[in-house]
Short mmCIF file of C-alpha atoms in Angstrom, two decimals:
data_model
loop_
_atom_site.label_atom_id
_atom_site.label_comp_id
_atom_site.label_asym_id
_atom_site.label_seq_id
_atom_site.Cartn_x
_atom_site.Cartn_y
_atom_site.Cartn_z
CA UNK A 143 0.00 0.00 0.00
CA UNK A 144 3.11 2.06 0.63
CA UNK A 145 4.35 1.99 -2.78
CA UNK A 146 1.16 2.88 -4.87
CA UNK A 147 1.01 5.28 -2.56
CA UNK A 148 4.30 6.86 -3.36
CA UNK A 149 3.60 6.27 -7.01
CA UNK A 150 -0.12 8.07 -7.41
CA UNK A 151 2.02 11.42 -5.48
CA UNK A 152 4.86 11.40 -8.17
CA UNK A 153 2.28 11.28 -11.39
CA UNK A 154 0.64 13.87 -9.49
CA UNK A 155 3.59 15.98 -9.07
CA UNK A 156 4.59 15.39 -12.64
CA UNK A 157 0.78 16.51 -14.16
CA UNK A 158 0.85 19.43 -12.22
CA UNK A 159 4.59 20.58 -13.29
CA UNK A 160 3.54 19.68 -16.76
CA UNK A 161 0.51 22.16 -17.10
CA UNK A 162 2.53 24.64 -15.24
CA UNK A 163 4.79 24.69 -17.66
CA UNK A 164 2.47 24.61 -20.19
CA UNK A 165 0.50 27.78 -18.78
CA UNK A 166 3.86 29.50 -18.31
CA UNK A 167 4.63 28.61 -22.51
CA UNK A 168 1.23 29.58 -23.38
CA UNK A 169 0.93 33.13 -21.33
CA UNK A 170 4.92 33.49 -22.65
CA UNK A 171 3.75 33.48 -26.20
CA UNK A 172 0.64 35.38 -26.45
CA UNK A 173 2.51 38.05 -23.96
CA UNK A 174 5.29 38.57 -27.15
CA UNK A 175 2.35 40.07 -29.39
CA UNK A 176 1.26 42.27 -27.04
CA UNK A 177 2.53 46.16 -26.93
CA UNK A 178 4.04 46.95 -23.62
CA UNK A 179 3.58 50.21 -22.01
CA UNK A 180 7.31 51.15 -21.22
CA UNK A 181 8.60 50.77 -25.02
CA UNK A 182 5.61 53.09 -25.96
CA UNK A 183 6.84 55.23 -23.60
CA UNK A 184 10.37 55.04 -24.21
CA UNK A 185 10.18 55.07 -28.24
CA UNK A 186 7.98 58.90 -26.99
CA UNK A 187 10.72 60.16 -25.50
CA UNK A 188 13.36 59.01 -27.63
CA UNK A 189 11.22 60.62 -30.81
CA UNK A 190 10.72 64.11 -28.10
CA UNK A 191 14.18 64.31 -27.63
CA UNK A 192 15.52 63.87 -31.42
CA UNK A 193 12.91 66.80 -32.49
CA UNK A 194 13.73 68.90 -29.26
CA UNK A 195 17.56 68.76 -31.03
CA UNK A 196 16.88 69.54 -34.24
CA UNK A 197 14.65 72.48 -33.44
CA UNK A 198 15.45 76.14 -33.54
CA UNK A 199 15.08 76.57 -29.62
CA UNK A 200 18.38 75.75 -28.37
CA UNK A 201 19.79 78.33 -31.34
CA UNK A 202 17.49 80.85 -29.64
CA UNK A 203 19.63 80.20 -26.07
CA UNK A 204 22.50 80.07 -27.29
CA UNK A 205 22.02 83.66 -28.74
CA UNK A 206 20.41 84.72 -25.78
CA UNK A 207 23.14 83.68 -23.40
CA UNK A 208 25.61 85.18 -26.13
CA UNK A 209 23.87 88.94 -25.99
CA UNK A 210 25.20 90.53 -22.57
CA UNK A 211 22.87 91.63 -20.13
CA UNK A 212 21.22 95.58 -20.88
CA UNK A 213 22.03 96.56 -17.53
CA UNK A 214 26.02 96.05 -17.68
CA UNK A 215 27.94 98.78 -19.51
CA UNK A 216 31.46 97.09 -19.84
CA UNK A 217 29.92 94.09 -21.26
CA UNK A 218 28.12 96.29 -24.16
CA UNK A 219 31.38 97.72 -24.77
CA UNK A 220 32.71 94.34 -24.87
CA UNK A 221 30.23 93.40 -27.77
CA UNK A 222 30.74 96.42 -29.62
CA UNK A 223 34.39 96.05 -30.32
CA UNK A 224 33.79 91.92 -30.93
CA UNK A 225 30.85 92.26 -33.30
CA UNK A 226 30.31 88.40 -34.61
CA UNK A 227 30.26 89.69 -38.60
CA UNK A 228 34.47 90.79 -38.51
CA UNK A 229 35.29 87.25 -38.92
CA UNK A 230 32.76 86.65 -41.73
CA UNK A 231 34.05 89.73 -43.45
CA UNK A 232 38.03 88.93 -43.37
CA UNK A 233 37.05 85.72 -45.07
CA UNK A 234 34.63 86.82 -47.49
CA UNK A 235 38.20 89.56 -48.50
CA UNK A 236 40.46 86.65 -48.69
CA UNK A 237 37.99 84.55 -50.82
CA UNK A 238 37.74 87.74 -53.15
CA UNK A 239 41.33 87.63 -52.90
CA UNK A 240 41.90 84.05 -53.65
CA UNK A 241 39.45 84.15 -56.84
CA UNK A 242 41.53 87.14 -58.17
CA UNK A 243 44.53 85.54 -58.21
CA UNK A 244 43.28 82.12 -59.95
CA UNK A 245 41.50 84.49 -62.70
CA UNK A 246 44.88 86.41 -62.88
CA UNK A 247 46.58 82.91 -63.42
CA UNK A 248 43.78 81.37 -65.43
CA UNK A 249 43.75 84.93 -67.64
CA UNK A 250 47.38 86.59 -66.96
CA UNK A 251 47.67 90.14 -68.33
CA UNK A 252 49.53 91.21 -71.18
CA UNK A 253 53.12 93.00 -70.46
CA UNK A 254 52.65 97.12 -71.16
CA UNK A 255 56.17 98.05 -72.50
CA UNK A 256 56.42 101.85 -71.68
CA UNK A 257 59.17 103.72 -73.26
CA UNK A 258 60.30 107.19 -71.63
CA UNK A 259 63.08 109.59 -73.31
CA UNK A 260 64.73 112.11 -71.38
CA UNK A 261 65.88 115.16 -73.14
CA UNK A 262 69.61 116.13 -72.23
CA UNK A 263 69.11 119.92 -71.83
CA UNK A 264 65.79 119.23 -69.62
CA UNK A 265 66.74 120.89 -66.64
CA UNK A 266 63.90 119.48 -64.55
CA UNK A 267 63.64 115.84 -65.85
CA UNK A 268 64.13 114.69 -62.03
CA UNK A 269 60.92 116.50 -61.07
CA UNK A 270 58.56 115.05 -64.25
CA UNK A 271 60.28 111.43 -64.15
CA UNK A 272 58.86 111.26 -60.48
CA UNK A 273 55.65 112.71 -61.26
CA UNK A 274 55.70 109.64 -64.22
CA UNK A 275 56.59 106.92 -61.55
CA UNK A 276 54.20 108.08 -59.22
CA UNK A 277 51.75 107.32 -61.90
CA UNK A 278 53.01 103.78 -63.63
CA UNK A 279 53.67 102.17 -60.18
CA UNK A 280 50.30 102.47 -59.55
CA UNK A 281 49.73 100.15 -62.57
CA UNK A 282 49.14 96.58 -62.39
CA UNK A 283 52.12 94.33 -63.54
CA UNK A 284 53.01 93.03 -65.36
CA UNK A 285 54.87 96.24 -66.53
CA UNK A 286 58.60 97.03 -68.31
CA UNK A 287 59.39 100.62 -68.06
CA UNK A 288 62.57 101.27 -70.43
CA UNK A 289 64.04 104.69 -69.50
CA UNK A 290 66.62 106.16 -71.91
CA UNK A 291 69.05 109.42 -71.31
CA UNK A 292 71.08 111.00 -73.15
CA UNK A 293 75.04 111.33 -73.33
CA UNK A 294 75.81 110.80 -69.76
CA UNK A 295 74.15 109.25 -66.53
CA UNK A 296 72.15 110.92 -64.02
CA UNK A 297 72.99 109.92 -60.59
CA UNK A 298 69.76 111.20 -59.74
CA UNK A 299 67.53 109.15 -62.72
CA UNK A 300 69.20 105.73 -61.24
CA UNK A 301 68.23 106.91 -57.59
CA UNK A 302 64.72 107.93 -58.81
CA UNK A 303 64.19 104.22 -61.42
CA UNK A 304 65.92 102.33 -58.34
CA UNK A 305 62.90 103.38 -55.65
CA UNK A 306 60.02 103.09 -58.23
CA UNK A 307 59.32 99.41 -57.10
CA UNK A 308 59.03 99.14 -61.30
CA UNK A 309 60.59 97.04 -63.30
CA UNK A 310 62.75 98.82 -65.41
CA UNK A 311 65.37 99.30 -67.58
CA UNK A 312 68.03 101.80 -67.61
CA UNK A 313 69.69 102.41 -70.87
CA UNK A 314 72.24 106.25 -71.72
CA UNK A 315 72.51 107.07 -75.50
CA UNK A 316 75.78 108.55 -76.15
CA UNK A 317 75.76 110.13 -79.30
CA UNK A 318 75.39 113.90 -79.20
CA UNK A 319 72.70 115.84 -80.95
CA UNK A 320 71.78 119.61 -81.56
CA UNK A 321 68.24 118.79 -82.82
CA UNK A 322 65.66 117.79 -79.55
CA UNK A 323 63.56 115.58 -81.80
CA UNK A 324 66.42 113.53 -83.21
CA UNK A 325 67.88 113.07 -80.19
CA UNK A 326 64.60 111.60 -78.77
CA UNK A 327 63.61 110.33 -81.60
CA UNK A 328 67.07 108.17 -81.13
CA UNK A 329 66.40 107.13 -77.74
CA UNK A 330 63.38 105.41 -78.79
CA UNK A 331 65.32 103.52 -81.67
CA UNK A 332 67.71 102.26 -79.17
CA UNK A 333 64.70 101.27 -76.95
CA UNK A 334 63.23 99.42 -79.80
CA UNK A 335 66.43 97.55 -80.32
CA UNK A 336 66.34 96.03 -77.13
CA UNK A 337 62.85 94.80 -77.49
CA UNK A 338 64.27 93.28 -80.44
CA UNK A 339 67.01 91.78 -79.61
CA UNK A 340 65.54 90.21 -76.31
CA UNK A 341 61.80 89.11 -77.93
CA UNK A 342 60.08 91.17 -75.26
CA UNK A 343 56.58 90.18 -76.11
CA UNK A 344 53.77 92.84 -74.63
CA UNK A 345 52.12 96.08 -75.73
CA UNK A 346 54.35 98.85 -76.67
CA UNK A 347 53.63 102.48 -75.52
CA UNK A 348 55.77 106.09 -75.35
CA UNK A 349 55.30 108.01 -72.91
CA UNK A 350 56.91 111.57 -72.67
CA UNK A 351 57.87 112.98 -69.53
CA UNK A 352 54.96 115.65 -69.37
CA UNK A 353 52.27 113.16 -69.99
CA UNK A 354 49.39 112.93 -67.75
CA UNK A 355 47.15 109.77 -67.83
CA UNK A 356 43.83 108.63 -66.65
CA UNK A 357 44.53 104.98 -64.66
CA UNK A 358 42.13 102.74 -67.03
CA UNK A 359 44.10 104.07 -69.81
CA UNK A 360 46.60 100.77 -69.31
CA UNK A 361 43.95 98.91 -68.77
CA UNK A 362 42.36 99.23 -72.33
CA UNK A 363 46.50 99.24 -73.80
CA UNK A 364 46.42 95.48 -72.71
CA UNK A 365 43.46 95.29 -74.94
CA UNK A 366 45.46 96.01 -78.12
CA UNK A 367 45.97 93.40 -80.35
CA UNK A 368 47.80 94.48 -83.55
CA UNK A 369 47.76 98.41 -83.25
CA UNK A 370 46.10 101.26 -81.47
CA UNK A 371 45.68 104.31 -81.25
CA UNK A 372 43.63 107.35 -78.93
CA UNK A 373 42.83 110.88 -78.78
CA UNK A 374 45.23 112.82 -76.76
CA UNK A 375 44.57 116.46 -75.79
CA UNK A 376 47.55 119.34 -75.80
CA UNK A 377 47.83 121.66 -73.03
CA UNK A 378 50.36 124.61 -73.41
CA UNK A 379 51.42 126.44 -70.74
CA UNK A 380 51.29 130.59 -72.38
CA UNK A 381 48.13 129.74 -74.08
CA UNK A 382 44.54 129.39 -73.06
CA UNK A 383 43.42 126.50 -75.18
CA UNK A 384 43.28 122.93 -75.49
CA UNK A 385 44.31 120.86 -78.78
CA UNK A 386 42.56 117.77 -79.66
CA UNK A 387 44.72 114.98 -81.54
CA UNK A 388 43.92 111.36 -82.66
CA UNK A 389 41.37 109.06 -84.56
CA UNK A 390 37.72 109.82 -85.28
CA UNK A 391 36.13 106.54 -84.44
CA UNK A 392 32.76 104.59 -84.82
CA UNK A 393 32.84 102.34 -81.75
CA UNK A 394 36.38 101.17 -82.19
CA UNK A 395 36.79 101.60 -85.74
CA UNK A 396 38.85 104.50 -86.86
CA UNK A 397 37.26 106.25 -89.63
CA UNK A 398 38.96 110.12 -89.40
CA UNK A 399 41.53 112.02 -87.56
CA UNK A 400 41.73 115.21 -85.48
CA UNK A 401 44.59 117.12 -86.33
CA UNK A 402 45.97 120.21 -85.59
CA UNK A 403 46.92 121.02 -89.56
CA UNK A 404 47.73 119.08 -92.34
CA UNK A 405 48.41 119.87 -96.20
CA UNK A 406 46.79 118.37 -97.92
CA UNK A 407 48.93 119.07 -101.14
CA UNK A 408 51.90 117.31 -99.89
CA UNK A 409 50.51 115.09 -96.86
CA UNK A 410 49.41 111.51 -98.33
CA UNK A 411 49.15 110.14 -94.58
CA UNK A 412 48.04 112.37 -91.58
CA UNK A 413 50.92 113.16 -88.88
CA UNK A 414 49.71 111.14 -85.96
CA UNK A 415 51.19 112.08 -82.15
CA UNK A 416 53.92 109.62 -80.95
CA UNK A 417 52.31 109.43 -77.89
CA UNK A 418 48.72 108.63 -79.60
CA UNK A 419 49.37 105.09 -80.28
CA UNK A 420 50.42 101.26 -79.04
CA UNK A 421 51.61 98.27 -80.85
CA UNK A 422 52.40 94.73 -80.09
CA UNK A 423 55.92 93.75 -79.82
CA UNK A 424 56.20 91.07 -81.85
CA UNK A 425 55.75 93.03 -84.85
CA UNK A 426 59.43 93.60 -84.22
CA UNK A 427 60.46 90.51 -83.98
CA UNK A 428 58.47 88.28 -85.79
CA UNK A 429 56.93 90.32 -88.63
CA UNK A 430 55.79 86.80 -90.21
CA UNK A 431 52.97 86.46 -87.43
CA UNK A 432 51.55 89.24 -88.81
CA UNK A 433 51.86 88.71 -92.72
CA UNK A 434 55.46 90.73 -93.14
CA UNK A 435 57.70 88.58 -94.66
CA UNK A 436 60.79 88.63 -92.87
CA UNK A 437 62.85 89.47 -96.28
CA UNK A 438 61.96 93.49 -95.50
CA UNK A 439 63.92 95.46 -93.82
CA UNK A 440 63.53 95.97 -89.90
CA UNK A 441 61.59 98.74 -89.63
CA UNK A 442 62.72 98.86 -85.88
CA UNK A 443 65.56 100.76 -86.51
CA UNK A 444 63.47 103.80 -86.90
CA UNK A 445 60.35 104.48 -85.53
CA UNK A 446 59.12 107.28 -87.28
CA UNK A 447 59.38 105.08 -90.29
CA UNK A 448 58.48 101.94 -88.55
CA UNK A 449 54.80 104.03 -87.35
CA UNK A 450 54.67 105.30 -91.51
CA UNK A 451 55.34 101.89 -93.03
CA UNK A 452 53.64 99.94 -91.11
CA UNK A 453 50.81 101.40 -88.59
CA UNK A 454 49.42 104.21 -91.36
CA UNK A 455 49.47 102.35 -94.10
CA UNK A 456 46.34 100.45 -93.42
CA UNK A 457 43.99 102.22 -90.91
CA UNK A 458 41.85 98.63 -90.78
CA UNK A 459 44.74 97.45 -88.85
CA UNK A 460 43.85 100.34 -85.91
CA UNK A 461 41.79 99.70 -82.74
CA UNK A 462 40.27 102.78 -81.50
CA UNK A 463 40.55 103.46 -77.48
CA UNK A 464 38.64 103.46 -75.91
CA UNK A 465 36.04 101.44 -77.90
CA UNK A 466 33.12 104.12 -76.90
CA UNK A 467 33.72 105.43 -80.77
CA UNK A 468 37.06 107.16 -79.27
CA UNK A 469 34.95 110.07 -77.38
CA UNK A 470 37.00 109.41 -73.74
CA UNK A 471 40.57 111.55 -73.34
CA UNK A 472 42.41 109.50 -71.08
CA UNK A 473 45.68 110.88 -71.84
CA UNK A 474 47.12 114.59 -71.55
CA UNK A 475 50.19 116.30 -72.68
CA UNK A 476 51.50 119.84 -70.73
CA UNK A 477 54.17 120.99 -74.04
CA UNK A 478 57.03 122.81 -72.12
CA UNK A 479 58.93 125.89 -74.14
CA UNK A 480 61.62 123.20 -74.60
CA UNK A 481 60.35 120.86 -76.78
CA UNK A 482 59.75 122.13 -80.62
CA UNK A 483 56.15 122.63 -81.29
CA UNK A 484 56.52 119.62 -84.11
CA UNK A 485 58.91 117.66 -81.91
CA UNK A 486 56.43 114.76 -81.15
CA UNK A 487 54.61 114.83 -84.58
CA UNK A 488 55.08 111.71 -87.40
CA UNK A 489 54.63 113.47 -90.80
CA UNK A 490 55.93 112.33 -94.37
CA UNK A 491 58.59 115.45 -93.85
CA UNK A 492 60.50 113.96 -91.16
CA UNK A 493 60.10 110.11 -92.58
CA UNK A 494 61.65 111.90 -96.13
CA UNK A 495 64.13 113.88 -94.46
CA UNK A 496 64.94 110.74 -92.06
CA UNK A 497 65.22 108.35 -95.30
CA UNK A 498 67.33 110.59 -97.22
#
């Protein structure tokens, strides 16, 4: 009786750990597919907090707790002289800067090649070369300035070329001349030679010692391709008038002339101002570029004949400046009692006389 005893209690004990278990399994898996309470609560919070930190409100504080309180004096001070904008602004200039620079490099400007004579018996050619240097310094390289005395060195020319800042180059014509105009007229010519000889490639201009010039002047130069040329007004000193020289132009093609006189008996081409016009360099050098055969004769080593022969002789081959049908004077010329009142003129006279 013992032992059935003992044997009903273990199938007992078994049955009731078997639909324990089985309750347990059961309320297990149907408690899976329900939603709890917490993760509703935590997935809220966690979706609050991500829209609290993209919102503008903690922006708002932080400008707030930026911005000094009214009531404090120093700290307004403080926030005047640290305005949050000076940073913005330094970068925005050195952005500007940067993007110059890669359009200079991407588009570099053309060389301006700016020949200045210097009269020997100029007693003040000290005070007008520094009134010139004042002016082509403030021009944007690149830039050649090619300075040429006459018969002897001036101490006070090398000391002036020297603290320019320029490039430059110094060059003294020795030969010795009684005439002004073919003793500047030489100057050039040796000028010319060195552009020459060294294949200087940029825009050629002369510039006399009493020339005045508006700053975008250079700027258009650079624009130059072949040849061109400007009107140029003449100021003298004992009279009371201004003289008008250079092309007549319809928008940058030059169709007439100004000009001061002209005869027209023995004057096939009109005189045009040495100062009135530009060229490129390579015309020198490399007259085949430009249709010259090479089999003529340098025209370099005379520039009243090189401007006859080749810059007059077709006026198709002339770009008026500025391109605003030539109306603009950008360039002015005070004429001193030393220079002859024809000294700066190109006329078939002096190309004859020259020739001959």
């Amino acid at each position: 009786m013992g032992s059935l005893e003992r044997s009903k209690k273990k199938v007992q004990l078994w049955k009731k750990a078997v639909v324990h278990f089985a309750l347990c399994f059961v309320m297990g898996f149907f408690t899976g597919f329900a939603p709890t309470g917490k993760a509703s609560i935590f997935s809220s919070q966690i979706i609050s907090s991500n829209k609290s930190y993209f919102s503008p409100q903690p922006i708002e504080v932080l400008h707030s707790a930026v911005t000094p309180p009214a009531q404090d004096p120093k700290n307004d001070s403080l926030a005047a002289e640290t305005p949050m904008q000076i940073p913005a602004e330094s970068e925005r200039a050195k952005f500007l800067e940067e993007v110059e620079e890669r359009e200079a490099k991407l588009n570099p400007r053309r060389l301006i090649i700016i020949i200045t004579p210097m009269s020997s018996k100029d007693a003040y050619e000290g005070v007008f070369l520094r009134r010139l240097a004042n002016t082509i310094r403030l021009v944007p390289p690149p830039l050649l300035w090619i300075v040429v005395e006459g018969q002897t060195e001036s101490d006070e020319v090398s000391e002036i070329l020297r603290k320019t800042g320029i490039m430059y180059r110094h060059f003294v014509s020795k030969e010795n001349f009684t005439d002004p105009q073919a003793e500047l007229d030489h100057q050039r010519n040796v000028a010319l030679r060195h552009i020459e000889q060294h294949r200087l490639s940029g825009i050629v201009h002369f510039a006399g010692l009493s020339n005045t010039y508006d700053l975008a002047f250079f700027d258009e130069l650079r624009e130059i391709e072949v040849f061109g040329t400007w009107p140029m007004a003449l100021l003298t000193a004992n009279k009371n008038k201004v003289i008008i020289e250079g092309p007549v132009c319809d928008s940058s093609q030059v169709i007439g002339w100004h000009l001061k006189k002209i005869n027209n008996q023995t004057d096939s081409t009109p005189p045009i101002h040495i100062s009135s016009f530009g060229f490129n360099s390579s015309i020198l050098w490399d007259p085949e570029r430009w249709g010259r055969p090479s089999s003529v004769p340098q025209t370099s080593q005379n520039s009243i004949k090189f401007v006859k022969q080749v810059a007059l002789e077709d006026e198709t081959k002339l770009k008026g400046i500025p391109p605003e049908e030539c109306s603009k004077i950008m360039l002015w010329q005070l004429k001193f009692p030393i220079e002859n009142s024809s000294s700066d003129s190109l006329s078939n006279t002096a190309v004859d006389s020259n020739q001959r």
